[in-house]
Coordinates of C-alpha atoms in Angstrom, one line a residue:
M1 CA 84.0 127.9 136.9
Q2 CA 84.5 126.9 133.3
D3 CA 84.4 129.7 130.7
R4 CA 81.9 128.7 128.0
N5 CA 82.6 131.6 125.7
L6 CA 86.1 130.8 124.5
S7 CA 85.6 130.2 120.8
R8 CA 86.6 133.6 119.6
R9 CA 89.5 133.9 121.9
T10 CA 90.9 130.6 120.6
V11 CA 91.2 132.2 117.1
L12 CA 92.9 135.3 118.6
A13 CA 95.3 133.5 120.9
S14 CA 98.8 134.9 120.9
A15 CA 102.2 134.2 122.3
T16 CA 101.5 137.1 124.7
V17 CA 98.6 135.2 126.1
V18 CA 100.7 132.1 126.5
A19 CA 103.4 134.0 128.4
A20 CA 100.8 135.7 130.6
G21 CA 99.2 132.3 131.3
A22 CA 102.4 130.4 131.9
T23 CA 101.8 130.0 135.6
G24 CA 98.6 127.9 134.7
V25 CA 95.2 129.4 135.6
L26 CA 93.7 126.2 136.9
G27 CA 96.9 124.8 138.3
A28 CA 98.3 128.0 139.9
A29 CA 99.1 127.5 143.5
A30 CA 96.4 129.1 145.7
A31 CA 97.5 131.6 148.3
P32 CA 98.4 129.7 151.5
A33 CA 95.3 130.8 153.4
V34 CA 93.0 130.0 150.6
A35 CA 94.6 126.6 150.1
H36 CA 94.4 125.9 153.9
R37 CA 90.7 126.7 153.9
R38 CA 90.1 124.5 150.9
D39 CA 92.0 121.6 152.4
D40 CA 90.0 121.9 155.6
R41 CA 86.8 121.6 153.6
L42 CA 88.1 118.6 151.6
K43 CA 89.3 116.9 154.7
K44 CA 85.8 117.1 156.2
I45 CA 84.6 115.2 153.1
I46 CA 87.4 112.6 153.6
G47 CA 86.4 112.3 157.3
R48 CA 82.9 111.1 156.2
M49 CA 84.3 108.4 153.9
S50 CA 84.7 104.8 154.7
I51 CA 88.0 103.1 153.9
E52 CA 86.2 101.3 151.0
A53 CA 85.2 104.6 149.6
K54 CA 88.6 106.1 149.9
V55 CA 90.2 103.2 148.1
G56 CA 87.6 103.5 145.3
Q57 CA 88.5 107.2 144.8
L58 CA 92.0 106.0 143.6
F59 CA 90.8 103.9 140.7
V60 CA 90.1 105.0 137.1
P61 CA 88.9 101.8 135.3
Y62 CA 87.6 101.2 131.7
F63 CA 84.2 99.9 130.9
Y64 CA 82.2 98.9 127.8
G65 CA 79.2 100.7 126.4
T66 CA 77.7 104.0 125.3
S67 CA 75.3 104.3 128.3
A68 CA 75.9 104.4 132.1
T69 CA 72.8 102.3 132.8
S70 CA 71.6 100.7 129.5
P71 CA 74.4 99.7 127.2
S72 CA 73.9 97.1 124.5
Q73 CA 73.5 93.5 125.5
T74 CA 76.9 92.8 123.9
D75 CA 78.5 95.5 126.1
Q76 CA 76.7 94.3 129.2
D77 CA 78.0 90.8 128.5
R78 CA 81.6 92.1 128.1
N79 CA 81.3 94.1 131.3
L80 CA 80.0 91.1 133.2
A81 CA 82.8 88.9 131.9
E82 CA 85.7 91.3 132.6
L83 CA 84.4 93.6 135.4
G84 CA 81.8 91.5 137.2
V85 CA 79.0 94.0 136.6
R86 CA 76.8 94.8 133.7
T87 CA 77.1 98.6 133.6
V88 CA 79.4 101.4 134.6
A89 CA 76.8 102.6 137.1
E90 CA 77.0 99.2 138.8
L91 CA 80.8 99.4 138.7
I92 CA 80.8 102.8 140.4
A93 CA 78.4 101.5 143.1
K94 CA 80.3 98.3 143.8
Y95 CA 83.7 99.8 144.1
H96 CA 83.0 103.5 145.0
I97 CA 84.9 104.4 141.9
G98 CA 86.4 107.9 141.8
G99 CA 86.9 108.3 138.1
V100 CA 86.5 106.6 134.7
I101 CA 88.2 106.7 131.3
Y102 CA 86.5 106.8 127.9
F103 CA 87.8 105.0 124.9
S104 CA 86.5 104.8 121.3
G105 CA 86.5 101.7 119.2
W106 CA 87.1 98.6 121.4
A107 CA 85.3 100.0 124.5
N108 CA 82.4 101.5 122.5
N109 CA 82.2 104.5 124.9
I110 CA 82.1 107.1 122.1
Q111 CA 79.7 107.6 119.2
D112 CA 79.0 111.3 119.0
P113 CA 79.2 114.4 121.2
H114 CA 75.6 114.2 122.5
Q115 CA 75.9 110.5 123.4
V116 CA 79.2 111.3 125.3
A117 CA 77.5 114.1 127.2
E118 CA 74.6 111.8 128.2
L119 CA 77.0 109.1 129.2
T120 CA 78.8 111.6 131.4
N121 CA 75.6 112.7 133.0
G122 CA 74.8 109.0 133.7
V123 CA 78.2 108.5 135.3
Q124 CA 77.6 111.5 137.5
R125 CA 74.2 110.3 138.6
A126 CA 75.7 107.0 139.6
S127 CA 78.5 108.8 141.5
L128 CA 76.1 111.1 143.4
A129 CA 74.1 108.0 144.5
L130 CA 77.0 106.7 146.5
P131 CA 76.9 106.8 150.4
T132 CA 79.4 109.7 150.2
P133 CA 78.3 111.4 147.0
I134 CA 81.4 112.7 145.1
P135 CA 81.3 113.3 141.4
S136 CA 83.5 111.2 139.1
L137 CA 86.5 112.6 137.4
V138 CA 86.0 111.7 133.8
S139 CA 89.2 111.2 131.8
I140 CA 90.3 110.6 128.2
D141 CA 93.4 110.4 126.0
Q142 CA 92.6 113.1 123.5
E143 CA 96.1 114.0 122.3
H144 CA 95.0 114.8 118.8
G145 CA 97.0 113.7 115.7
A146 CA 97.7 110.0 115.9
N147 CA 95.9 109.5 119.2
V148 CA 92.3 110.7 119.1
R149 CA 89.3 109.3 121.0
I150 CA 86.5 111.8 120.1
G151 CA 86.3 112.1 116.3
S152 CA 83.0 112.7 114.5
G153 CA 81.5 116.0 115.6
A154 CA 84.4 117.4 117.5
T155 CA 87.2 119.7 116.2
Q156 CA 90.2 117.7 115.0
L157 CA 93.5 119.4 115.7
P158 CA 97.1 118.7 114.6
G159 CA 99.0 116.4 117.0
A160 CA 102.1 117.2 119.0
M161 CA 104.8 116.7 116.3
A162 CA 102.8 118.7 113.8
L163 CA 102.6 121.5 116.4
G164 CA 106.3 121.2 117.0
A165 CA 106.8 121.7 113.2
G166 CA 104.7 124.8 113.4
R167 CA 106.9 126.1 116.2
S168 CA 104.2 128.5 117.4
L169 CA 103.5 128.7 121.1
A170 CA 100.3 130.5 120.3
D171 CA 99.1 127.6 118.1
A172 CA 100.0 125.1 120.8
Y173 CA 98.1 127.1 123.4
A174 CA 95.1 127.6 121.1
A175 CA 95.0 123.9 120.3
G176 CA 94.9 123.1 124.0
L177 CA 92.3 125.7 124.6
I178 CA 90.0 124.6 121.8
S179 CA 90.3 120.9 122.7
G180 CA 89.9 121.7 126.4
T181 CA 86.8 123.8 125.8
E182 CA 85.1 121.1 123.8
L183 CA 86.0 118.4 126.4
A184 CA 84.6 120.5 129.2
A185 CA 81.3 120.9 127.3
L186 CA 81.1 117.1 127.2
G187 CA 81.7 116.8 131.0
I188 CA 85.2 115.4 130.6
H189 CA 87.6 116.9 133.2
Q190 CA 91.0 115.3 132.8
N191 CA 92.9 114.9 129.5
F192 CA 96.0 112.7 129.5
A193 CA 97.9 115.2 127.5
P194 CA 100.3 116.7 126.5
V195 CA 103.0 114.2 125.9
A196 CA 106.2 115.6 127.4
D197 CA 108.6 112.9 126.1
V198 CA 111.5 114.1 123.9
N199 CA 111.6 111.8 120.9
V200 CA 115.3 111.4 120.3
N201 CA 114.9 107.8 118.9
P202 CA 113.5 107.7 115.4
A203 CA 112.6 104.0 115.9
N204 CA 110.5 104.7 118.9
P205 CA 107.5 102.5 118.4
V206 CA 105.1 104.1 120.9
I207 CA 105.8 107.8 121.2
N208 CA 107.3 109.2 117.9
V209 CA 104.8 111.7 116.4
R210 CA 103.0 112.0 119.7
S211 CA 106.0 114.0 120.9
F212 CA 106.6 117.7 120.1
G213 CA 110.1 116.9 118.8
A214 CA 113.7 116.1 119.6
D215 CA 114.9 119.3 121.2
P216 CA 114.3 119.5 125.0
R217 CA 114.0 123.3 124.9
D218 CA 111.4 123.4 122.1
V219 CA 109.5 120.5 123.6
S220 CA 109.5 122.3 127.0
R221 CA 108.0 125.5 125.6
M222 CA 105.3 123.6 123.7
V223 CA 104.4 121.5 126.7
A224 CA 104.0 124.6 128.9
A225 CA 101.9 126.3 126.3
Q226 CA 99.5 123.3 125.9
V227 CA 99.2 122.8 129.7
T228 CA 98.2 126.5 129.9
G229 CA 95.7 126.1 127.1
Y230 CA 94.0 123.0 128.6
Q231 CA 93.9 124.4 132.1
R232 CA 92.7 127.8 130.9
A233 CA 89.7 125.8 129.6
G234 CA 89.1 124.2 133.0
I235 CA 90.6 120.8 132.1
I236 CA 93.1 118.9 134.3
A237 CA 96.1 118.5 132.0
C238 CA 98.5 115.6 132.5
A239 CA 102.1 115.6 131.3
K240 CA 103.3 112.2 130.4
H241 CA 105.2 109.8 130.6
F242 CA 107.5 110.5 133.5
P243 CA 110.5 110.2 133.7
G244 CA 110.5 110.2 129.9
H245 CA 109.7 107.7 127.1
G246 CA 111.4 109.3 124.2
D247 CA 114.5 107.2 123.8
T248 CA 113.3 103.6 123.6
G249 CA 112.9 101.1 120.8
Q250 CA 110.5 99.0 122.8
D251 CA 106.8 99.6 123.5
S252 CA 105.9 99.5 127.2
H253 CA 102.5 98.1 126.2
T254 CA 104.2 94.8 125.2
G255 CA 107.5 94.8 127.3
L256 CA 109.6 96.6 129.8
P257 CA 111.8 99.2 128.1
V258 CA 115.1 100.3 129.6
I259 CA 116.2 103.9 129.3
T260 CA 120.0 103.9 129.3
H261 CA 120.5 107.7 129.8
T262 CA 123.0 108.7 132.4
R263 CA 121.8 111.0 135.1
E264 CA 123.4 113.9 133.3
E265 CA 121.7 112.9 130.0
W266 CA 118.3 112.6 131.8
D267 CA 118.7 116.0 133.4
R268 CA 119.6 117.5 129.9
V269 CA 117.1 115.6 127.7
D270 CA 114.2 114.1 129.6
A271 CA 113.7 116.3 132.6
P272 CA 113.2 119.8 131.1
P273 CA 109.7 119.3 129.7
F274 CA 108.4 118.0 133.0
K275 CA 110.0 120.9 134.8
A276 CA 108.3 123.2 132.4
A277 CA 104.9 121.5 132.9
I278 CA 105.3 121.9 136.7
A279 CA 106.3 125.5 136.3
A280 CA 103.2 126.0 134.2
G281 CA 101.0 124.6 137.0
V282 CA 100.2 121.2 135.6
D283 CA 97.8 119.4 137.9
S284 CA 98.7 115.8 137.1
I285 CA 101.7 113.8 135.7
M286 CA 101.5 110.3 134.3
T287 CA 104.2 107.7 135.0
A288 CA 106.0 105.5 132.5
H289 CA 106.3 101.7 132.8
L290 CA 110.1 101.6 132.1
Q291 CA 113.4 101.1 133.9
V292 CA 115.8 104.0 134.3
P293 CA 118.9 102.5 136.1
S294 CA 120.5 105.9 136.5
L295 CA 117.5 107.1 138.6
D296 CA 116.8 103.8 140.4
P297 CA 119.3 101.0 140.4
S298 CA 116.7 98.5 141.7
N299 CA 115.4 98.5 138.1
D300 CA 111.7 98.5 139.2
P301 CA 109.5 100.1 136.6
A302 CA 109.3 103.9 137.2
T303 CA 105.6 103.5 138.1
L304 CA 106.6 101.3 141.1
S305 CA 109.7 103.2 142.1
P306 CA 109.8 105.3 145.2
A307 CA 113.2 106.6 144.1
I308 CA 111.7 108.0 140.9
L309 CA 108.2 109.1 142.0
Q310 CA 108.9 110.3 145.5
G311 CA 112.6 111.0 145.3
V312 CA 112.8 112.6 141.9
L313 CA 109.4 113.8 140.9
R314 CA 108.1 115.0 144.3
D315 CA 111.3 115.8 146.3
E316 CA 113.6 117.1 143.6
L317 CA 111.2 118.6 141.1
G318 CA 108.7 119.7 143.7
F319 CA 105.6 118.3 142.1
G320 CA 102.7 118.3 144.6
G321 CA 99.9 117.4 142.3
V322 CA 98.3 114.1 141.3
I323 CA 100.6 111.3 140.0
V324 CA 98.7 109.0 137.6
T325 CA 99.9 105.6 136.7
D326 CA 100.0 104.7 133.0
A327 CA 97.5 101.9 132.3
L328 CA 98.1 99.0 134.7
N329 CA 97.1 96.4 132.1
M330 CA 100.4 97.1 130.2
A331 CA 103.1 94.5 130.1
G332 CA 105.7 97.0 131.2
V333 CA 104.3 97.1 134.7
R334 CA 103.3 93.4 135.0
T335 CA 106.6 91.7 134.4
K336 CA 107.8 91.5 138.0
Y337 CA 104.7 91.6 140.2
G338 CA 101.2 90.2 140.3
D339 CA 98.1 92.3 139.5
D340 CA 97.1 92.4 143.2
R341 CA 100.6 93.9 144.1
V342 CA 101.1 96.3 141.3
P343 CA 98.6 99.0 142.5
V344 CA 99.8 98.6 146.1
L345 CA 103.4 99.1 145.1
A346 CA 102.4 102.1 142.9
L347 CA 100.8 103.8 145.9
K348 CA 103.8 103.0 148.1
A349 CA 106.0 104.6 145.4
G350 CA 104.0 107.8 145.4
A351 CA 101.2 107.4 142.8
D352 CA 97.6 108.6 143.5
Q353 CA 95.4 107.6 140.6
L354 CA 95.5 104.0 139.5
L355 CA 94.6 103.8 135.8
F356 CA 93.0 100.9 133.9
P357 CA 93.7 97.9 136.2
P358 CA 93.4 94.7 134.2
D359 CA 91.1 93.2 136.9
I360 CA 89.3 95.8 139.0
D361 CA 88.3 93.3 141.6
V362 CA 91.8 92.0 142.2
A363 CA 93.3 95.5 142.2
Y364 CA 90.7 97.1 144.5
N365 CA 90.8 94.3 147.0
G366 CA 94.6 94.2 146.8
V367 CA 94.8 97.9 147.9
L368 CA 92.0 97.4 150.5
A369 CA 93.8 94.5 152.0
A370 CA 97.1 96.5 152.2
V371 CA 95.3 99.3 154.0
R372 CA 93.6 97.0 156.4
S373 CA 96.8 95.2 157.2
G374 CA 98.7 98.5 157.7
E375 CA 101.1 98.0 154.8
I376 CA 99.6 101.2 153.5
T377 CA 98.6 103.5 156.4
E378 CA 95.3 105.3 156.3
D379 CA 97.2 108.6 156.5
R380 CA 99.0 107.7 153.3
L381 CA 95.6 106.7 151.7
D382 CA 94.2 110.1 152.8
E383 CA 97.1 111.9 151.1
S384 CA 96.2 110.5 147.7
V385 CA 92.4 111.1 148.2
L386 CA 93.1 114.7 149.2
R387 CA 95.1 115.3 146.1
I388 CA 92.4 113.8 143.9
L389 CA 89.7 115.9 145.7
R390 CA 91.8 119.0 145.1
I391 CA 91.7 118.5 141.3
K392 CA 88.0 117.6 141.4
D393 CA 87.5 120.9 143.3
K394 CA 89.6 122.8 140.8
A395 CA 87.5 121.3 138.0
G396 CA 84.4 122.7 139.7
L397 CA 83.0 119.3 140.6
L398 CA 82.6 119.8 144.3
T399 CA 81.1 123.3 144.2
G400 CA 78.8 123.2 141.2
S401 CA 76.7 120.8 139.2
P402 CA 78.6 118.0 137.5
Y403 CA 76.0 117.7 134.7
V404 CA 76.4 119.1 131.2
S405 CA 73.8 120.6 128.9
P406 CA 73.0 119.5 125.3
K407 CA 72.8 123.2 124.4
D408 CA 76.5 123.7 125.4
V409 CA 77.4 120.6 123.3
D410 CA 75.6 122.2 120.3
R411 CA 77.2 125.6 120.8
V412 CA 80.8 124.5 121.7
V413 CA 81.7 121.1 120.2
G414 CA 82.9 121.4 116.6
A415 CA 82.2 125.2 116.6
R416 CA 82.8 126.9 113.3
L417 CA 85.5 129.1 114.7
H418 CA 87.2 126.1 116.3
R419 CA 87.3 124.3 113.0
L420 CA 88.6 127.4 111.2
A421 CA 91.4 127.8 113.8
A422 CA 92.3 124.1 113.5
S423 CA 92.6 124.5 109.7
R424 CA 94.8 127.5 109.9
I425 CA 97.1 125.9 112.6
A426 CA 97.4 122.8 110.3
E427 CA 98.5 124.9 107.4
R428 CA 101.4 126.3 109.5
T429 CA 102.6 122.8 110.3
T430 CA 102.9 121.1 106.9
T431 CA 106.6 120.7 106.1
L432 CA 108.1 120.8 102.6
L433 CA 111.3 118.7 102.7
V434 CA 112.2 118.4 99.0
N435 CA 111.2 120.5 96.0
K436 CA 113.4 119.8 93.0
D437 CA 113.0 122.0 90.0
R438 CA 110.0 123.6 91.7
T439 CA 107.8 120.6 91.3
L440 CA 105.4 122.1 93.8
P441 CA 103.1 123.8 93.8
L442 CA 101.5 121.7 91.1
R443 CA 101.1 124.1 88.2
P444 CA 97.6 125.0 86.9
G445 CA 98.1 122.8 83.8
R446 CA 98.7 119.7 85.9
R447 CA 95.1 118.8 86.6
K448 CA 95.0 115.0 86.2
L449 CA 96.3 113.5 89.4
L450 CA 96.7 110.0 90.7
V451 CA 96.6 109.7 94.5
V452 CA 98.1 106.4 95.6
G453 CA 99.8 104.7 98.5
A454 CA 99.4 103.8 102.2
S455 CA 95.9 104.6 103.4
P456 CA 95.5 104.2 107.1
A457 CA 92.0 104.6 108.5
F458 CA 91.3 107.7 110.5
P459 CA 92.0 107.3 114.2
T460 CA 88.3 107.5 115.2
D461 CA 86.5 106.5 112.0
S462 CA 87.6 103.4 110.2
T463 CA 85.2 104.1 107.3
R464 CA 87.3 107.0 106.2
T465 CA 90.8 106.4 105.0
T466 CA 93.7 108.6 103.9
V467 CA 94.0 108.1 100.1
P468 CA 90.4 108.7 99.2
V469 CA 90.1 111.7 101.5
L470 CA 93.3 113.3 100.1
A471 CA 92.0 112.7 96.6
E472 CA 88.7 114.3 97.6
A473 CA 90.5 117.3 99.0
L474 CA 92.6 117.8 95.9
G475 CA 89.4 117.4 93.8
E476 CA 87.8 120.2 95.6
L477 CA 90.8 122.4 94.7
G478 CA 90.2 121.9 91.0
Y479 CA 92.2 118.8 90.1
S480 CA 90.8 115.7 88.3
T481 CA 91.7 112.9 90.6
T482 CA 91.7 109.1 90.7
H483 CA 92.9 107.2 93.6
L484 CA 94.3 103.7 94.5
A485 CA 94.9 102.7 98.0
T486 CA 97.9 100.3 98.0
G487 CA 98.4 99.8 101.8
R488 CA 101.5 99.6 103.8
T489 CA 102.6 96.3 102.3
P490 CA 101.7 96.4 98.6
D491 CA 102.4 93.2 96.7
A492 CA 103.8 93.0 93.2
A493 CA 100.4 93.0 91.5
T494 CA 99.3 96.1 93.4
I495 CA 102.5 97.9 92.6
D496 CA 102.1 97.0 88.9
A497 CA 98.6 98.4 89.0
A498 CA 99.7 101.6 90.6
A499 CA 102.5 102.1 87.9
A500 CA 99.9 101.5 85.2
A501 CA 97.5 103.9 86.7
A502 CA 100.2 106.6 86.8
R503 CA 100.7 106.6 83.1
G504 CA 98.8 109.5 81.4
R505 CA 98.5 111.5 84.6
D506 CA 100.1 114.9 85.0
A507 CA 101.4 114.0 88.5
V508 CA 101.2 111.3 91.2
V509 CA 100.8 112.0 94.9
V510 CA 102.0 109.0 96.9
T511 CA 101.4 108.6 100.6
T512 CA 103.7 106.6 102.9
D513 CA 103.3 105.3 106.4
N514 CA 106.3 104.2 108.4
V515 CA 108.6 103.1 105.7
G516 CA 111.3 100.7 106.8
A517 CA 114.4 99.4 105.1
T518 CA 112.6 96.4 103.7
S519 CA 109.3 98.0 103.1
A520 CA 107.4 97.3 99.9
Q521 CA 106.5 101.0 100.0
R522 CA 110.0 101.7 98.8
T523 CA 109.4 99.6 95.8
L524 CA 106.1 101.3 95.1
V525 CA 107.7 104.8 95.1
S526 CA 110.6 103.5 92.9
R527 CA 108.2 102.1 90.3
L528 CA 106.2 105.3 90.3
L529 CA 109.4 107.3 89.7
S530 CA 110.3 105.0 86.8
T531 CA 107.1 106.0 84.9
G532 CA 108.5 109.5 84.3
V533 CA 105.4 111.1 85.8
P534 CA 106.3 113.8 88.4
V535 CA 105.9 112.3 91.9
V536 CA 104.9 114.2 95.0
H537 CA 105.5 112.2 98.2
L538 CA 103.6 112.8 101.4
A539 CA 104.6 111.1 104.7
V540 CA 101.3 110.8 106.6
R541 CA 102.9 109.8 109.9
N542 CA 106.7 109.7 110.4
P543 CA 108.8 112.5 108.8
Y544 CA 111.6 109.9 108.8
D545 CA 110.1 108.1 105.7
I546 CA 112.0 110.3 103.2
A547 CA 115.3 108.8 104.2
Q548 CA 114.2 105.5 102.7
L549 CA 112.9 106.8 99.4
G550 CA 115.8 108.0 97.3
S551 CA 115.5 110.8 94.9
V552 CA 111.8 112.0 94.9
P553 CA 111.1 115.3 93.2
A554 CA 109.0 116.6 96.0
S555 CA 108.4 115.5 99.6
L556 CA 106.2 116.8 102.4
A557 CA 105.4 115.7 105.9
S558 CA 102.0 116.1 107.6
Y559 CA 102.9 114.2 110.8
C560 CA 99.4 112.5 110.8
W561 CA 96.6 111.4 108.6
T562 CA 93.6 113.0 110.2
E563 CA 91.4 115.1 107.9
V564 CA 92.5 118.5 109.1
E565 CA 96.2 117.6 108.3
L566 CA 95.4 116.0 105.0
R567 CA 93.4 118.9 103.8
A568 CA 96.1 121.4 104.9
A569 CA 98.7 119.3 102.9
A570 CA 96.4 119.4 99.8
R571 CA 96.2 123.2 100.0
V572 CA 100.0 123.3 100.2
I573 CA 100.3 120.9 97.2
A574 CA 98.0 123.2 95.3
G575 CA 99.8 126.4 96.2
R576 CA 96.8 127.8 98.1
V577 CA 99.1 128.3 101.1
D578 CA 102.8 128.4 101.5
P579 CA 104.5 125.6 103.5
R580 CA 105.7 127.0 106.8
G581 CA 106.5 123.9 108.9
K582 CA 110.1 123.1 110.0
L583 CA 111.3 119.7 111.0
P584 CA 111.1 119.3 114.8
V585 CA 113.3 116.2 114.6
P586 CA 116.5 115.5 112.6
V587 CA 116.1 112.9 109.8
Q588 CA 119.1 110.6 109.6
R589 CA 120.4 108.9 106.4
A590 CA 119.1 105.4 106.0
D591 CA 122.5 104.0 104.9
D592 CA 124.5 105.9 107.6
P593 CA 122.5 106.9 110.7
A594 CA 125.5 108.9 111.9
E595 CA 124.9 111.3 109.1
I596 CA 122.0 113.8 109.1
L597 CA 120.0 114.0 105.8
F598 CA 117.8 116.9 107.0
A599 CA 118.6 118.7 110.2
A600 CA 115.9 119.8 112.7
G601 CA 114.7 123.1 111.6
H602 CA 114.8 122.2 107.9
G603 CA 111.7 123.2 105.9
L604 CA 111.3 124.9 102.5
S605 CA 108.9 127.5 101.3
Y606 CA 107.7 128.4 97.8
H607 CA 109.5 131.7 98.2
D608 CA 113.0 130.3 99.0

């Protein structure tokens, strides 16, 4: 079912293709007769399943290790301590698990593409050994930009806000198609992307650059394009976080945010991207762990709210696909109810997939007990299982082999044309905010550069950090560079060292990362300006940083610090390409937030 020859088409993707695909190839509604025959086939599978197996299909747990059957001893010990089993294969067998989610870093699921492919094949072997053999739906959060799980070896693409700055539907579509094609080659079927939240709160601690921007119309178009790209590649896309997480100053990982939008404001700001995703045929939508009193006066988290999931999402918006909970280990969904009740209440509210329970045994047995007691009827359970089997069927898992080939990994993942397309897309996103006296591009005579500032580690490779990679990129463009990583909270001695290092240089490139009103990064930039050396500022995460920095000669925004975005910014600084990005969010004045410093749509070029 999956098209394995998409690399050249990703480079040639156009807005015409996006428009033509806006109904969603994978998610398009089947003709009634075809859908009826499909459902009859899937219901026969459900009829052979025990209640235990049906309950297991709902869960998408985490696990530790790079192998399905032989992880390291450390990972076996962690699995045993937290999950009660040593391997994910044992987890699948014990709980009849219907899907798993991969994480890099802490879960140690991801090292390189070939290892991921073999892990996936191991997961599928375990799933096909169940009494009712049904392949697993393998999921991941591969949003790109600030939220990346598969790094080394795979194509890195600009994240949502960068794409929003590029304002190209073709690029958003191509990014989804490239990413989806590579995920499919690894045997990953469901990507929890794109983010459909409208980031209207600059202080949003959890969404921010993960959003396409602050304009609901622009966000809607980009969401639809990405959904189409992912699903054209055979991936189950997932719009998140319903009913909208863009206007909160609290992180739902650590608390229960409250969205104070009126119903009219929700209809105008938050709803349009989800409507666009549904119109594009999105197959799954993820819930948010937050309260929206205008939609549900009971103030239950949206994940547990029948009024929001069934009443608004299903009945009003007409969504018939899979509703996925956000991770059930997050504080936002655990403040009112116990871990045994949360998954039960989520199902009763209308959810289907139960993601990342903090204790799989407690969650699984809580749902099983609810079904056996009649609190959740078996018919209601079958509804969710049917929806999950539908997306497994669309992904080709029920009609073909679930296994992936190392040859496809070699041919598809990180393909040269994919990387070329990613670089060109990134060049179209870099945004020039300030350019006094034509400081940029740096003239040929300005060859001695200092690169200094905040240096966050790459999202998937902590051995590579921002400042040295940016210096390396500028060095490859002909500059003589030295670099000094000063971090997000430089002390006085570090700031003194940076100012001293700037003297004798032709220019300084300073990176910032989330500058606040009391941030020492402000002092660093001020001291660099006082040296008299021309200063070029690059915000490597939030474009809002410029509001805190006073009068810098030149300022750019890259919206993230992954290598593809840093190298694009270097080419802009050097004048190899013209900056084309436009702010997808307004930047307010730091001293008076009611005033706009730079309006959405602002962005300079070298030809202005």
